[in-house]
PDB file of C-alpha atoms in Angstrom:
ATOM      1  CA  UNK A   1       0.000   0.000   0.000  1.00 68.00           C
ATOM      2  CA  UNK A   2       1.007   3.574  -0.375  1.00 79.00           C
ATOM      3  CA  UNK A   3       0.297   6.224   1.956  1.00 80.00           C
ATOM      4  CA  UNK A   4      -2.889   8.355   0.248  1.00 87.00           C
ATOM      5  CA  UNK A   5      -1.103  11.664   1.601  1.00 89.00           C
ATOM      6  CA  UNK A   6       1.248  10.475  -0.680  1.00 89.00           C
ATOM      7  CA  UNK A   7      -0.805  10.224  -4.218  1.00 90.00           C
ATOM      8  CA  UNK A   8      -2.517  13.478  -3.405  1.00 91.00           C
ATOM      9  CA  UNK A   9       0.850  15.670  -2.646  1.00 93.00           C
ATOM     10  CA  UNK A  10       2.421  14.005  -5.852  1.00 93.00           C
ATOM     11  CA  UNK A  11      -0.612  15.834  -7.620  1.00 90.00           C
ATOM     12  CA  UNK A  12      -0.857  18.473  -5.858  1.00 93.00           C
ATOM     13  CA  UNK A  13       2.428  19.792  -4.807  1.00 96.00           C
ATOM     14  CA  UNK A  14       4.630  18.484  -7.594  1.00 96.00           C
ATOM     15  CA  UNK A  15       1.909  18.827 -10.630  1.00 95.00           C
ATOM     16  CA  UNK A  16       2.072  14.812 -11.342  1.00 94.00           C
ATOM     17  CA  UNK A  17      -1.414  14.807 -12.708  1.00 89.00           C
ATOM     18  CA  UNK A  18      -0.481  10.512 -13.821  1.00 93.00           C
ATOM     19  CA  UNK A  19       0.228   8.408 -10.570  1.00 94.00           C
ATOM     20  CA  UNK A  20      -0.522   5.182 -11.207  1.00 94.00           C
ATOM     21  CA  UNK A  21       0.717   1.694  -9.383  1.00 95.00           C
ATOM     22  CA  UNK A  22       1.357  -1.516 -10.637  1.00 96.00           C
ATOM     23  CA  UNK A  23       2.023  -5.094 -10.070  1.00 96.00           C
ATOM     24  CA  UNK A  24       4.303  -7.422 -11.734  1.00 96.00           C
ATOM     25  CA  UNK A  25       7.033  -9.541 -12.315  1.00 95.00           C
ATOM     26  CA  UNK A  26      10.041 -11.151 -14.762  1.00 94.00           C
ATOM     27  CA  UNK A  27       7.966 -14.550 -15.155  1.00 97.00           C
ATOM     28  CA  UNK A  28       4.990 -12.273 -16.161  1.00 97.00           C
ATOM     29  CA  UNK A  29       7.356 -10.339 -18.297  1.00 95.00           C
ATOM     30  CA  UNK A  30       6.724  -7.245 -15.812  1.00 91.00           C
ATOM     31  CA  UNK A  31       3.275  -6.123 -15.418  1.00 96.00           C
ATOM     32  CA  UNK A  32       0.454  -7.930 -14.667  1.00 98.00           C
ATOM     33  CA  UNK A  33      -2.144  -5.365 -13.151  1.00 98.00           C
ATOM     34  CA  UNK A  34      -2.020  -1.826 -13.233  1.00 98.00           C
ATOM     35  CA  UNK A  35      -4.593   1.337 -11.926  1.00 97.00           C
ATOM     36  CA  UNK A  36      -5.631   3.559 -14.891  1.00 96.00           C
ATOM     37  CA  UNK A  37      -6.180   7.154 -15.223  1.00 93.00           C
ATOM     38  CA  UNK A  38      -9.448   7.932 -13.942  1.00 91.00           C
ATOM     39  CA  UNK A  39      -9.460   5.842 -10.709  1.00 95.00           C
ATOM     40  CA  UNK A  40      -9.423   7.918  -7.337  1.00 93.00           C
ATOM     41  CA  UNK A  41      -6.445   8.766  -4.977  1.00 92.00           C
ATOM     42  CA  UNK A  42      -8.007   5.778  -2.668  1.00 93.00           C
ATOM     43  CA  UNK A  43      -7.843   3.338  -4.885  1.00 95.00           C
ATOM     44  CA  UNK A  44      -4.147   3.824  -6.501  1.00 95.00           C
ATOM     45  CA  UNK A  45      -2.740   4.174  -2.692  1.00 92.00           C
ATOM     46  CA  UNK A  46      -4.464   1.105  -1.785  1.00 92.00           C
ATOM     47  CA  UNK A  47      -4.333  -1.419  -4.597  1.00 96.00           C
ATOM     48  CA  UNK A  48      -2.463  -2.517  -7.677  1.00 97.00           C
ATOM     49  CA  UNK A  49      -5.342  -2.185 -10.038  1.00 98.00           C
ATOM     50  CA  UNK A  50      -6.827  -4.324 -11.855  1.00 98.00           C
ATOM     51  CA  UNK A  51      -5.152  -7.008 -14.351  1.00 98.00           C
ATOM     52  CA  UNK A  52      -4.238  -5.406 -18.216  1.00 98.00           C
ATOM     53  CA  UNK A  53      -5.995  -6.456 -21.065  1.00 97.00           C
ATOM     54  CA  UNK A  54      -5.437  -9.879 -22.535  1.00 97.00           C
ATOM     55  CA  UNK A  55      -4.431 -11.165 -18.701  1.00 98.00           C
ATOM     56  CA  UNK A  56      -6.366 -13.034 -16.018  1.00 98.00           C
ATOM     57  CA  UNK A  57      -5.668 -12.624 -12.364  1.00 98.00           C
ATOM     58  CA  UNK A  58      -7.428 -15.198  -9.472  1.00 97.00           C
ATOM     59  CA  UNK A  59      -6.457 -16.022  -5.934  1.00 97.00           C
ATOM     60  CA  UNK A  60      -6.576 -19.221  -4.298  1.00 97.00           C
ATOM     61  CA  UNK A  61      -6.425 -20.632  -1.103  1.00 92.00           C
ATOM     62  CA  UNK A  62      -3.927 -23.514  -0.429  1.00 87.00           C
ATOM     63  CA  UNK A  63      -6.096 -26.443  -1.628  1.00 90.00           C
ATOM     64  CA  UNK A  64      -6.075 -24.921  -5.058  1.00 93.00           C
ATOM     65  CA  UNK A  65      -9.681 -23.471  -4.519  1.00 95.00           C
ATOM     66  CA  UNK A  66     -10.871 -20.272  -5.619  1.00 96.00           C
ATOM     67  CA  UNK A  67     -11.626 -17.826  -3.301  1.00 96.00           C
ATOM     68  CA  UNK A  68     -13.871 -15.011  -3.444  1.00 95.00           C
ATOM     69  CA  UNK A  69     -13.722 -10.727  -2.983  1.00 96.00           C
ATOM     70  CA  UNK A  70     -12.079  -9.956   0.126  1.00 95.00           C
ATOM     71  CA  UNK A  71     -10.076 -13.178   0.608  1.00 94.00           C
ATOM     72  CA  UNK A  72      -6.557 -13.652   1.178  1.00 91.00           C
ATOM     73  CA  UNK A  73      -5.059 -16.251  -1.289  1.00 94.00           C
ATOM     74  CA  UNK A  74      -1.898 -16.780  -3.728  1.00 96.00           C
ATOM     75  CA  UNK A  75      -2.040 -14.998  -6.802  1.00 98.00           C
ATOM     76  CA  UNK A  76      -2.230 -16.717 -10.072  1.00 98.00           C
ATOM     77  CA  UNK A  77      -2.159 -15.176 -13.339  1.00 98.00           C
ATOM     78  CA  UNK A  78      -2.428 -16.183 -17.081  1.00 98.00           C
ATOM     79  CA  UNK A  79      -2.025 -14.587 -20.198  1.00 98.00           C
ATOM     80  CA  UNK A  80       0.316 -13.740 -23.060  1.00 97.00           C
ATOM     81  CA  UNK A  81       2.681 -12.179 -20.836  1.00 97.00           C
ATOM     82  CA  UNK A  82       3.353 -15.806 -18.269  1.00 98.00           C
ATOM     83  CA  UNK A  83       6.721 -17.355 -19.397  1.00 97.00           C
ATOM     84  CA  UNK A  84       7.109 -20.713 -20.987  1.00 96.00           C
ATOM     85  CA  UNK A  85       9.113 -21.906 -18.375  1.00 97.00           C
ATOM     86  CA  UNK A  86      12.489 -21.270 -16.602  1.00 97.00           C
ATOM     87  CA  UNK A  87      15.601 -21.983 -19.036  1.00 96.00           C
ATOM     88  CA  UNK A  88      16.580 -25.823 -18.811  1.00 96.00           C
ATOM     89  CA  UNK A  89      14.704 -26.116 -15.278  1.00 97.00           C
ATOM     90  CA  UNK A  90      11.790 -28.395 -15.919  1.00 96.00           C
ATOM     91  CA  UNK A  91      11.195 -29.051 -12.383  1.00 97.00           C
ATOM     92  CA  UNK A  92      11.256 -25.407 -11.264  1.00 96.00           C
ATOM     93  CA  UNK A  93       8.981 -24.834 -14.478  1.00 97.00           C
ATOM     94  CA  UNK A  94       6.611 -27.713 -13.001  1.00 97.00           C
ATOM     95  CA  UNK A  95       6.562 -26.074  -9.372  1.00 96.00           C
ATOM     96  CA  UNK A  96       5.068 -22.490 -10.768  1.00 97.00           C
ATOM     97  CA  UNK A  97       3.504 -23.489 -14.446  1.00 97.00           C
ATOM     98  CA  UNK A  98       0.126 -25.680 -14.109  1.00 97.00           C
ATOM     99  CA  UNK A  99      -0.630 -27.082 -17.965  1.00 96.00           C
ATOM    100  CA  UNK A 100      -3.338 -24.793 -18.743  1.00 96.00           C
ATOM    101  CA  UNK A 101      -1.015 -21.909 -18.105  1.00 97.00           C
ATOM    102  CA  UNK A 102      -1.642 -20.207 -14.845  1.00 98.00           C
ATOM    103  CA  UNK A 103       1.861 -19.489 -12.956  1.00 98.00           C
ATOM    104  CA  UNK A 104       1.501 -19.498  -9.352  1.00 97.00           C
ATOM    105  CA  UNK A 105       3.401 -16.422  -8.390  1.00 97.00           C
ATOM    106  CA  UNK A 106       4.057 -16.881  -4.656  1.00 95.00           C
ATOM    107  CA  UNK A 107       2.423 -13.792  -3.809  1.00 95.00           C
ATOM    108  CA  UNK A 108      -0.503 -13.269  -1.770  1.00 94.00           C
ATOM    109  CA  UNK A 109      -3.228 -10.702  -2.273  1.00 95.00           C
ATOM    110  CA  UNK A 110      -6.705 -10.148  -2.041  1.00 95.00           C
ATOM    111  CA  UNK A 111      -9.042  -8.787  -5.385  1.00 97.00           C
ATOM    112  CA  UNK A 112     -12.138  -6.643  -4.510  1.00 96.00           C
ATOM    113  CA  UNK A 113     -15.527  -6.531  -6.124  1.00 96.00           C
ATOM    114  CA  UNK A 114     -14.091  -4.552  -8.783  1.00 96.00           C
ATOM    115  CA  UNK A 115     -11.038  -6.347  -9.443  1.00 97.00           C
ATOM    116  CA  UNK A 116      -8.733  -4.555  -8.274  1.00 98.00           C
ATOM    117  CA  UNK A 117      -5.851  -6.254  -6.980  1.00 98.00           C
ATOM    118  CA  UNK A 118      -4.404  -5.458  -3.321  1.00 94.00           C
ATOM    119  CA  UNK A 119      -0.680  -7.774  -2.606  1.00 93.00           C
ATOM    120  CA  UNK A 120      -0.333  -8.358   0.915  1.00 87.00           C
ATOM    121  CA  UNK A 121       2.335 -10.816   1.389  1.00 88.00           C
ATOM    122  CA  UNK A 122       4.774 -13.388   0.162  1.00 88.00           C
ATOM    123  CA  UNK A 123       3.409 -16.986   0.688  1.00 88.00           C
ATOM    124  CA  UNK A 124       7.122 -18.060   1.811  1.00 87.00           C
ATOM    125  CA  UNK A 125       6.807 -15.268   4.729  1.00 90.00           C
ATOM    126  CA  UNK A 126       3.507 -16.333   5.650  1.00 89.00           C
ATOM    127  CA  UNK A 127       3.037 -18.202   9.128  1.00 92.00           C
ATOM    128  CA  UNK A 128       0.073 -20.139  11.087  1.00 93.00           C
ATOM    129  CA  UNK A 129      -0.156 -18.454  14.059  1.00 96.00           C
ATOM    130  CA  UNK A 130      -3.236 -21.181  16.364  1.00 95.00           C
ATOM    131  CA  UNK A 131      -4.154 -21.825  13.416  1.00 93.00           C
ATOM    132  CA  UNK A 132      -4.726 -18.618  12.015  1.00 92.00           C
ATOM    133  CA  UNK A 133      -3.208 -17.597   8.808  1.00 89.00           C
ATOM    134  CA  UNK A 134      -0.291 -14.469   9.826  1.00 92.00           C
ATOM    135  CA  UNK A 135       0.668 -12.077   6.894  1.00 89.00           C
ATOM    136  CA  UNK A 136       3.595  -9.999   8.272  1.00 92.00           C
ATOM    137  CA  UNK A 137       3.450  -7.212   5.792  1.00 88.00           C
ATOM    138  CA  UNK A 138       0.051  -6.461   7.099  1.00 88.00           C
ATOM    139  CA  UNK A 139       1.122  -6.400  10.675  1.00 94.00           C
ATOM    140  CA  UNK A 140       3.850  -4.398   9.622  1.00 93.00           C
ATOM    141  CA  UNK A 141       1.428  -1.977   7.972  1.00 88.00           C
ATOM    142  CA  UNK A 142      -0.292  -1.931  11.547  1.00 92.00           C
ATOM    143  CA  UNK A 143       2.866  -1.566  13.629  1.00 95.00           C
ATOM    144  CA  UNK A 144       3.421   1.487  10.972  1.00 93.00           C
ATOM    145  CA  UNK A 145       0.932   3.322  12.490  1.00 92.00           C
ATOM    146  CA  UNK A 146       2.334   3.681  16.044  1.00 96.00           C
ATOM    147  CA  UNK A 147       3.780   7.264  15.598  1.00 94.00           C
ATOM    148  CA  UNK A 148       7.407   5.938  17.211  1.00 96.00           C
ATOM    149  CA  UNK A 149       8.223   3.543  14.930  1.00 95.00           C
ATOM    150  CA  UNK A 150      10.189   4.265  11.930  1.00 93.00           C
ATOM    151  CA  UNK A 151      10.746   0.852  10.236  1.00 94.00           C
ATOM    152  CA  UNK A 152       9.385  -2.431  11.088  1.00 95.00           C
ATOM    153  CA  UNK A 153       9.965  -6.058  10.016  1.00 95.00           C
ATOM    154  CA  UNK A 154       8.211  -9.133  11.179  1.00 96.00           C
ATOM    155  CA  UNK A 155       8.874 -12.789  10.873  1.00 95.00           C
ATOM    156  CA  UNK A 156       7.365 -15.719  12.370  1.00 95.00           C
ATOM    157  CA  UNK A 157       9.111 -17.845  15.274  1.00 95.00           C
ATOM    158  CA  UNK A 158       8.355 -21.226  17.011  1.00 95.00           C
ATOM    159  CA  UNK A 159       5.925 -21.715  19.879  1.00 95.00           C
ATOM    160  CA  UNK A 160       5.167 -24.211  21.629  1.00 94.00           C
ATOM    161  CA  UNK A 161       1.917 -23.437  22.097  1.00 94.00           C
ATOM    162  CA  UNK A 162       0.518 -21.994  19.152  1.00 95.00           C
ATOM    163  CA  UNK A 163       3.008 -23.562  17.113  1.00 95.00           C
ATOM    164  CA  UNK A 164       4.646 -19.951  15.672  1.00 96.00           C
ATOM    165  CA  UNK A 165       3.849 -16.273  16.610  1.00 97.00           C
ATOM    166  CA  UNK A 166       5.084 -12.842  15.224  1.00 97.00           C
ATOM    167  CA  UNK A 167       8.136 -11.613  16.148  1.00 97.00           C
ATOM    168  CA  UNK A 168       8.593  -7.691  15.337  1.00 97.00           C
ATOM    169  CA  UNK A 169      12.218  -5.950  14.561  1.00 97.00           C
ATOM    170  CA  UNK A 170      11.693  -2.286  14.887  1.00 97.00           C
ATOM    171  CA  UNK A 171      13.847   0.786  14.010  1.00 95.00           C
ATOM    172  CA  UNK A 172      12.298   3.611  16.515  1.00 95.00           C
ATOM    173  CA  UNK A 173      12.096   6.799  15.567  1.00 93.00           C
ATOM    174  CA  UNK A 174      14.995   9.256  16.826  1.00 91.00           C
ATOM    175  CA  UNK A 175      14.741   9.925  20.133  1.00 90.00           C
ATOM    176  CA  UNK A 176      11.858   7.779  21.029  1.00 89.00           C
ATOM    177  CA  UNK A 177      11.141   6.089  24.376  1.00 89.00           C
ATOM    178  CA  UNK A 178       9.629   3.085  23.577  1.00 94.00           C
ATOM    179  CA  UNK A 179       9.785  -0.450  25.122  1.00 96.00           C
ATOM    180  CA  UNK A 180       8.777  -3.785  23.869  1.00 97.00           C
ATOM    181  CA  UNK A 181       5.935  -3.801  26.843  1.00 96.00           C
ATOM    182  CA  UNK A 182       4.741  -0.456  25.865  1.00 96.00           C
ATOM    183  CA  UNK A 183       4.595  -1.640  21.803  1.00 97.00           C
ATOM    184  CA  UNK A 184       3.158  -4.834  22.127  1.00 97.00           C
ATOM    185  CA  UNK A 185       0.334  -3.200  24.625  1.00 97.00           C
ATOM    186  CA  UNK A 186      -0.390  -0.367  21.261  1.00 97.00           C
ATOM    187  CA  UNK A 187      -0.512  -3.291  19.283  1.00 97.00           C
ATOM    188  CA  UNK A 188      -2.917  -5.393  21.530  1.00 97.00           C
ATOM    189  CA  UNK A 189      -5.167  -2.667  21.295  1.00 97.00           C
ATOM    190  CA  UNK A 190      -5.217  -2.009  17.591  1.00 96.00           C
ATOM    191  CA  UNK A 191      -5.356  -5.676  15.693  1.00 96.00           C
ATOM    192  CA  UNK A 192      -6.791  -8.572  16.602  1.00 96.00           C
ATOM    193  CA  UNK A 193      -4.703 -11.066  19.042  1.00 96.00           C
ATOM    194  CA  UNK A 194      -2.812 -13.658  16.739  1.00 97.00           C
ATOM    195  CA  UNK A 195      -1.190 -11.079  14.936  1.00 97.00           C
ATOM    196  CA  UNK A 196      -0.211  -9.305  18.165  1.00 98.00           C
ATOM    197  CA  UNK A 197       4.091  -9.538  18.182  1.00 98.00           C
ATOM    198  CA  UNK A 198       5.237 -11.364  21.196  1.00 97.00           C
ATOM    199  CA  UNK A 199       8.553 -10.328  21.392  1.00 97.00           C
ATOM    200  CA  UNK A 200      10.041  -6.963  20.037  1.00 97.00           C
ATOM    201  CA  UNK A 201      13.730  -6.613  18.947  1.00 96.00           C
ATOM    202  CA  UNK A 202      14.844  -2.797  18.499  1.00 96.00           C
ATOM    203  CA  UNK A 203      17.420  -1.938  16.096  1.00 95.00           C
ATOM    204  CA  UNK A 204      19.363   0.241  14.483  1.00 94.00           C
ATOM    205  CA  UNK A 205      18.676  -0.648  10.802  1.00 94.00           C
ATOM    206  CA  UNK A 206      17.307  -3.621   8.865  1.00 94.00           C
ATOM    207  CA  UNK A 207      19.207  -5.721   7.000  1.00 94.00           C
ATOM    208  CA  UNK A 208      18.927  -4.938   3.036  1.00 93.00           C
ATOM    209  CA  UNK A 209      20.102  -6.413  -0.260  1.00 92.00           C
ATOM    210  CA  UNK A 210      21.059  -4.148  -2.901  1.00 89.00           C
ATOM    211  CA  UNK A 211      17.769  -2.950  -4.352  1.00 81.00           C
ATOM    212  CA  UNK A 212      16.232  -2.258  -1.041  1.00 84.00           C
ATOM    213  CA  UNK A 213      14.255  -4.816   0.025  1.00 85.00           C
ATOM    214  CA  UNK A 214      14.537  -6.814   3.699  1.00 90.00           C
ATOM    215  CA  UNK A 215      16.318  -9.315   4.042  1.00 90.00           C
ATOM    216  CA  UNK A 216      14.347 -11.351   6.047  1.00 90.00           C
ATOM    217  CA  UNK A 217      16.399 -14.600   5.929  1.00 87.00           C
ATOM    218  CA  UNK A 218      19.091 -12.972   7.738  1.00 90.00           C
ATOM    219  CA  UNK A 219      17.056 -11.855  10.711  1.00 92.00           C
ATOM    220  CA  UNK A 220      15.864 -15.638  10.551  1.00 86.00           C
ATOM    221  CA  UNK A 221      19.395 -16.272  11.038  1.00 84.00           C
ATOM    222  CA  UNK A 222      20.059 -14.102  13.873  1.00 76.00           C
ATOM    223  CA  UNK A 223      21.896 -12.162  11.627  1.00 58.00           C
ATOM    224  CA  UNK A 224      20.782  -8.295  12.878  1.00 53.00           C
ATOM    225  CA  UNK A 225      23.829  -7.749  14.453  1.00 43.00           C
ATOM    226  CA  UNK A 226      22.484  -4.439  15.458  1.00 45.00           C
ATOM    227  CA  UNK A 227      19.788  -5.428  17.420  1.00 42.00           C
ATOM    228  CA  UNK A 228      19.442  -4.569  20.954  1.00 40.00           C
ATOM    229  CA  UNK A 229      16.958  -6.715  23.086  1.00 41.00           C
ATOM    230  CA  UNK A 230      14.735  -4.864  25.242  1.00 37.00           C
ATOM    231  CA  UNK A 231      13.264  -5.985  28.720  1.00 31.00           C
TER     232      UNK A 231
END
């Protein structure tokens, strides 16, 4: 998601009177949905649009079953854009290609009554949290929200009681005073109780490859050597 503020000061302030977003990616030869010109600053901050002509988007849940508006499921897609397959990697092909063309994308996302497209998550990040399926870019998206937190990451760690549980890595904002029992109390009182972080690791940065993105393997890994527990 982008920030609304965001869409509306890009018009407003710097005269962009185009912002559109997009989804995609290299096995879909780029773009798979897109907003168009037209749609409102709400619905270009909150979804990815809806899919571009000559390309079918649907969501499933992990039995292979469609599921309907307002569901969380993987994204597939099909159209002229899907690749033939990866180069000499049958198997991989196999693993992401079904025979009547839809590529399972690993993504997860949810399509609303108009078709628009909103990605919430990798399926590889995903965790069962009681049962309960835990997307951490959406709790991130939450944690976001507390007005002393700057950057956030979550993963998913063992429990032994409800099997695994969010675990939240959190760059505070400058000169903050904020605690893990402070956070986790905010975050107890705004979503509901499986997605609530039970443990909170503050840090000085996140760990990033080279375009940007979190690497959240290495905080799997113990690999933030930054972090500083708090008690």
């Amino acid at each position: 998601m982008v920030p609304l503020d965001l869409v509306r000061r890009l018009r407003d302030e710097l005269g962009v009177e185009t912002v559109l977003t997009a989804y995609g990616l290299s096995e879909a030869s780029g773009v798979v949905t897109m907003c168009r010109r037209g749609d409102s600053p709400e619905v270009i901050a909150a979804t990815s649009g809806r899919p571009i002509p000559g390309v079918e988007v649907r969501t499933v849940d992990g039995a292979g079953r469609e599921v309907g508006p307002g569901e969380a499921g993987e994204i597939l897609v099909r159209g002229f854009n899907v690749m033939h397959g990866y180069h000499e990697d049958a198997a991989a092909t196999a693993e992401v290609l079904e025979p009547d063309g839809w590529l399972h994308t690993g993504d997860v996302g949810v399509l609303d009554e108009a078709g628009n497209l909103r990605v919430t998550d990798r399926l590889k990040d995903m965790f069962v949290v009681g049962g309960f399926n835990a997307y951490p870019a959406e709790i991130e998206h939450l944690l976001l929200r507390h007005p002393n937190v700057r950057e956030v990451a979550v993963i998913g760690v063992p429990d032994p009681r409800l099997g695994e549980v969010a675990r939240a890595y959190v760059v505070p904002r400058e000169g903050a005073a904020l605690t893990e029992r402070d956070l986790i109390a905010w975050a107890r009182r705004e979503m509901a109780n499986y997605k609530v972080p039970r443990s909170v690791e503050f840090v000085a940065t996140l760990p990033r490859n080279a375009s940007g993105k979190v690497v959240k393997g290495d905080l799997r890994l113990g690999r933030s050597t930054s972090a500083r527990r708090c008690h």
